[in-house]
PDB file of C-alpha atoms in Angstrom:
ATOM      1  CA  UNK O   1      15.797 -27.449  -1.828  1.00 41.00           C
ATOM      2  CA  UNK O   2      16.082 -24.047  -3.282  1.00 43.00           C
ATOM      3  CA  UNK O   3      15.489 -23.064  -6.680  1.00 48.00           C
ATOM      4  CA  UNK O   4      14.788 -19.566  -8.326  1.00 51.00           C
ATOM      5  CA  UNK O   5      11.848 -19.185  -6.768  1.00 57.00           C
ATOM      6  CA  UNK O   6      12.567 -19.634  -3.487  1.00 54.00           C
ATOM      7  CA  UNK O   7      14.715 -17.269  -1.776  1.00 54.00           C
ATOM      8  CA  UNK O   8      16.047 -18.032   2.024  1.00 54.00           C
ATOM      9  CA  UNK O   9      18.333 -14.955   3.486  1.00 56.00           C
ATOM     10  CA  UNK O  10      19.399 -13.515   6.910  1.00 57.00           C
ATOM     11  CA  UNK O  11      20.710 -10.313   8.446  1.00 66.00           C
ATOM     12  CA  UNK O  12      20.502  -7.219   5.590  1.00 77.00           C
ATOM     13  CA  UNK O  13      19.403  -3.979   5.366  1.00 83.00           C
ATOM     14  CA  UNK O  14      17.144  -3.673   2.460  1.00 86.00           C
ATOM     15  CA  UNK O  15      15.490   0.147   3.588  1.00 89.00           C
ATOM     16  CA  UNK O  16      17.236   1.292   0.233  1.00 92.00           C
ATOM     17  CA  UNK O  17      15.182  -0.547  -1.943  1.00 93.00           C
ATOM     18  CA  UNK O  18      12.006   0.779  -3.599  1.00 96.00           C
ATOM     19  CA  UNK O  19       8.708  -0.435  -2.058  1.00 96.00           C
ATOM     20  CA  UNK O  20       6.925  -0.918  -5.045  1.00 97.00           C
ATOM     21  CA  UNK O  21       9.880  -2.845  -7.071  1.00 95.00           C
ATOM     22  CA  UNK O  22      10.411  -4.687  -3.268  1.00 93.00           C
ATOM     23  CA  UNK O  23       6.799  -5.991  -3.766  1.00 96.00           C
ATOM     24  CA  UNK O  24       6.755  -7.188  -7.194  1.00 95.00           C
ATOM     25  CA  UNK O  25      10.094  -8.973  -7.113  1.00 93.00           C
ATOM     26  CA  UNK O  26       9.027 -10.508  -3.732  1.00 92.00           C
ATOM     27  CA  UNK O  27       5.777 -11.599  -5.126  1.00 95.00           C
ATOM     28  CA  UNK O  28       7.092 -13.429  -8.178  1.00 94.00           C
ATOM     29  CA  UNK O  29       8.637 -15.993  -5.619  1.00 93.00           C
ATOM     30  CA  UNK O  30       6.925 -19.233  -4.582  1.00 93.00           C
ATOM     31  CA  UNK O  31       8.789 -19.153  -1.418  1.00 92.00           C
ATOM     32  CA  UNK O  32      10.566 -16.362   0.965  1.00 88.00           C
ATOM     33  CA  UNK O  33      12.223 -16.534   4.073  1.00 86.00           C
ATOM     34  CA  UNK O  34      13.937 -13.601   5.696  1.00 83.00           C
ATOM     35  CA  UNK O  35      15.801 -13.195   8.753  1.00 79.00           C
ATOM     36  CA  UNK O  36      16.850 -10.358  10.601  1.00 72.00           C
ATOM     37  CA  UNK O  37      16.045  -8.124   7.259  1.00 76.00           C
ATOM     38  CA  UNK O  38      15.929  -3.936   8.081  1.00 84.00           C
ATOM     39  CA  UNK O  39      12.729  -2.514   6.058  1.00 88.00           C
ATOM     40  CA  UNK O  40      10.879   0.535   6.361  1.00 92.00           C
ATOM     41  CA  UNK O  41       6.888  -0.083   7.868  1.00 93.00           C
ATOM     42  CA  UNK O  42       5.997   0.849   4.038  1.00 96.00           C
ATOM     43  CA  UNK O  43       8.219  -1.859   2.411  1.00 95.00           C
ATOM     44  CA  UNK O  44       6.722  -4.426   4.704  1.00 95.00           C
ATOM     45  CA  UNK O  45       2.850  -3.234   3.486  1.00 97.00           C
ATOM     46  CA  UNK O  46       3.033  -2.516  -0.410  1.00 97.00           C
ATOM     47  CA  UNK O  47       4.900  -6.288  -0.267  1.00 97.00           C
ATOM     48  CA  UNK O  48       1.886  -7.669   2.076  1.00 98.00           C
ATOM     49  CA  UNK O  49      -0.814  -5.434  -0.153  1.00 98.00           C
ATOM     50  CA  UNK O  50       0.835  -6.904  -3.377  1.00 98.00           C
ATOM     51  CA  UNK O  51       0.252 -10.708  -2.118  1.00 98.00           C
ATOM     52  CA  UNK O  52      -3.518  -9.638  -2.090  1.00 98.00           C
ATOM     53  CA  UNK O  53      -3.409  -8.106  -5.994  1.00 97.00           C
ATOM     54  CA  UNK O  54      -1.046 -10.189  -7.588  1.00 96.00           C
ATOM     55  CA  UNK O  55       1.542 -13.125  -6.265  1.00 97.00           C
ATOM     56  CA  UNK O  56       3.302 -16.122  -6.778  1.00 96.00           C
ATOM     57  CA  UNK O  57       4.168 -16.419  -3.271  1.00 96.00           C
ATOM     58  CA  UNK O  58       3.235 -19.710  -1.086  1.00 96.00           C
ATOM     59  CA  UNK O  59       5.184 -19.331   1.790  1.00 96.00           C
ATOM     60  CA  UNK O  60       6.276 -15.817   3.518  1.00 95.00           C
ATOM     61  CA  UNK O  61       8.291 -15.593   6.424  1.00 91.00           C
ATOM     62  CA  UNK O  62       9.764 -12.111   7.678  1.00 89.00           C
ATOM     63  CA  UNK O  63      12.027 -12.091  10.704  1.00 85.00           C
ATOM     64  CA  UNK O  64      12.487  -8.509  11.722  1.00 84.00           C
ATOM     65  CA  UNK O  65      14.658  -7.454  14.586  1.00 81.00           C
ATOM     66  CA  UNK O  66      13.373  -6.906  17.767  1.00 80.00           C
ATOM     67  CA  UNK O  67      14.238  -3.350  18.208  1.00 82.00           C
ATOM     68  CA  UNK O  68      11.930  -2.580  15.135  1.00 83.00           C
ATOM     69  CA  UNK O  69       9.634  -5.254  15.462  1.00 80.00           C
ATOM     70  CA  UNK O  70       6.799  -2.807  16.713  1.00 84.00           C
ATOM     71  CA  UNK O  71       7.396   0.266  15.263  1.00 85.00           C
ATOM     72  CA  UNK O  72       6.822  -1.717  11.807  1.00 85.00           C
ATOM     73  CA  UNK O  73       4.329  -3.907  13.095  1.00 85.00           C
ATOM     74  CA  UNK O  74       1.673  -1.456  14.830  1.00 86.00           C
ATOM     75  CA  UNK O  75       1.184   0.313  11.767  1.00 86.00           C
ATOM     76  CA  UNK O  76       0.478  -2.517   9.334  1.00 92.00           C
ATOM     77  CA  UNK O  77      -3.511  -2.849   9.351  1.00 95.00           C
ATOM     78  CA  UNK O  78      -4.073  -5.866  11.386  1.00 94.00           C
ATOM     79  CA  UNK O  79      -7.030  -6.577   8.439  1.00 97.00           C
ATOM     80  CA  UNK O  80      -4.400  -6.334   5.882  1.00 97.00           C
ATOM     81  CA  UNK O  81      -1.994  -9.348   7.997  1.00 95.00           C
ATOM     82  CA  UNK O  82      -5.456 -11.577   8.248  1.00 97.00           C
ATOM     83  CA  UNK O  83      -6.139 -11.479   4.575  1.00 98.00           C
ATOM     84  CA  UNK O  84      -2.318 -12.251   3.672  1.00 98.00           C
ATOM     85  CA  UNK O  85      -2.543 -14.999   6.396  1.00 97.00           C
ATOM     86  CA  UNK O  86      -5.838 -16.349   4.571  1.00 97.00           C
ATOM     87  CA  UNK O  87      -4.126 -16.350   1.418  1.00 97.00           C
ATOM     88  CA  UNK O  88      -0.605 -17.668   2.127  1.00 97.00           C
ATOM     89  CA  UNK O  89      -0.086 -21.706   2.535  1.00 97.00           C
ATOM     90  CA  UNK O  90       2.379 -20.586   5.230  1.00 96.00           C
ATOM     91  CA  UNK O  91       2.961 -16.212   6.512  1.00 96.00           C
ATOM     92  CA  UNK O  92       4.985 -15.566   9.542  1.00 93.00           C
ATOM     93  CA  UNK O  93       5.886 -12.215  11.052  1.00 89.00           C
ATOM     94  CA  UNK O  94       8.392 -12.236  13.623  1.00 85.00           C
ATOM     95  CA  UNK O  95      11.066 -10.562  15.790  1.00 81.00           C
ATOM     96  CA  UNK O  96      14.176 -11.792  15.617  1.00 71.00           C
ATOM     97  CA  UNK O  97      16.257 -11.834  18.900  1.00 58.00           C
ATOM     98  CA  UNK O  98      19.484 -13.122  17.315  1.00 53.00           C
ATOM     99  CA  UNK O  99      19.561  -9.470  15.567  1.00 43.00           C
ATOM    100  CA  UNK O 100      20.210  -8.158  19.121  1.00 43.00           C
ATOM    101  CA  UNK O 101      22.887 -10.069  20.287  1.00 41.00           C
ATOM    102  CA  UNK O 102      24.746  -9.674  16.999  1.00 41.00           C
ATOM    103  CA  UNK O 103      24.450 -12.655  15.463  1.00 37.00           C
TER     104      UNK O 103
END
């Protein structure tokens, strides 16, 4: 079931988008699922910092492709992904193989 505040997406490049306005939109959702999405390392934290100050959110899945997975990843405070974790009924970071074969 999807309603307006529950968002399911694959395969964009989102690197365009202001962190800050990324985070607050994102956070008045009850439910997000993204696959394959292109964001910047500091996207992916003010959204995951924003959970922790103010949110809607539920559920927050992020598939992000491989080839970025851990240049994203190894900068995000592993303290920070515990306390979303905590927090969340369901958070899942992931890298997304389909991304590399084109799909």
């Amino acid at each position: 079931t999807i309603s307006a505040r529950t968002v399911w997406s694959v395969s964009l490049d989102i690197t365009g988008i202001n962190a800050v306005n990324l985070a607050v939109s994102v956070n008045k959702l009850h439910s997000l699922r993204l696959n394959c999405f292109t964001m910047t390392r500091d996207q992916l934290e003010t959204v995951l910092r924003q959970v922790l100050l103010k949110s809607s959110l539920k559920k927050l899945v992020i598939g992000i492709p491989s080839d970025q997975y851990e240049e994203i990843i190894e900068e995000i405070p592993d303290e920070l992904i515990s306390e979303v974790g905590k927090k969340l009924d369901v958070f899942e970071l992931f890298f997304n193989a389909i991304y590399d074969v084109g799909w």
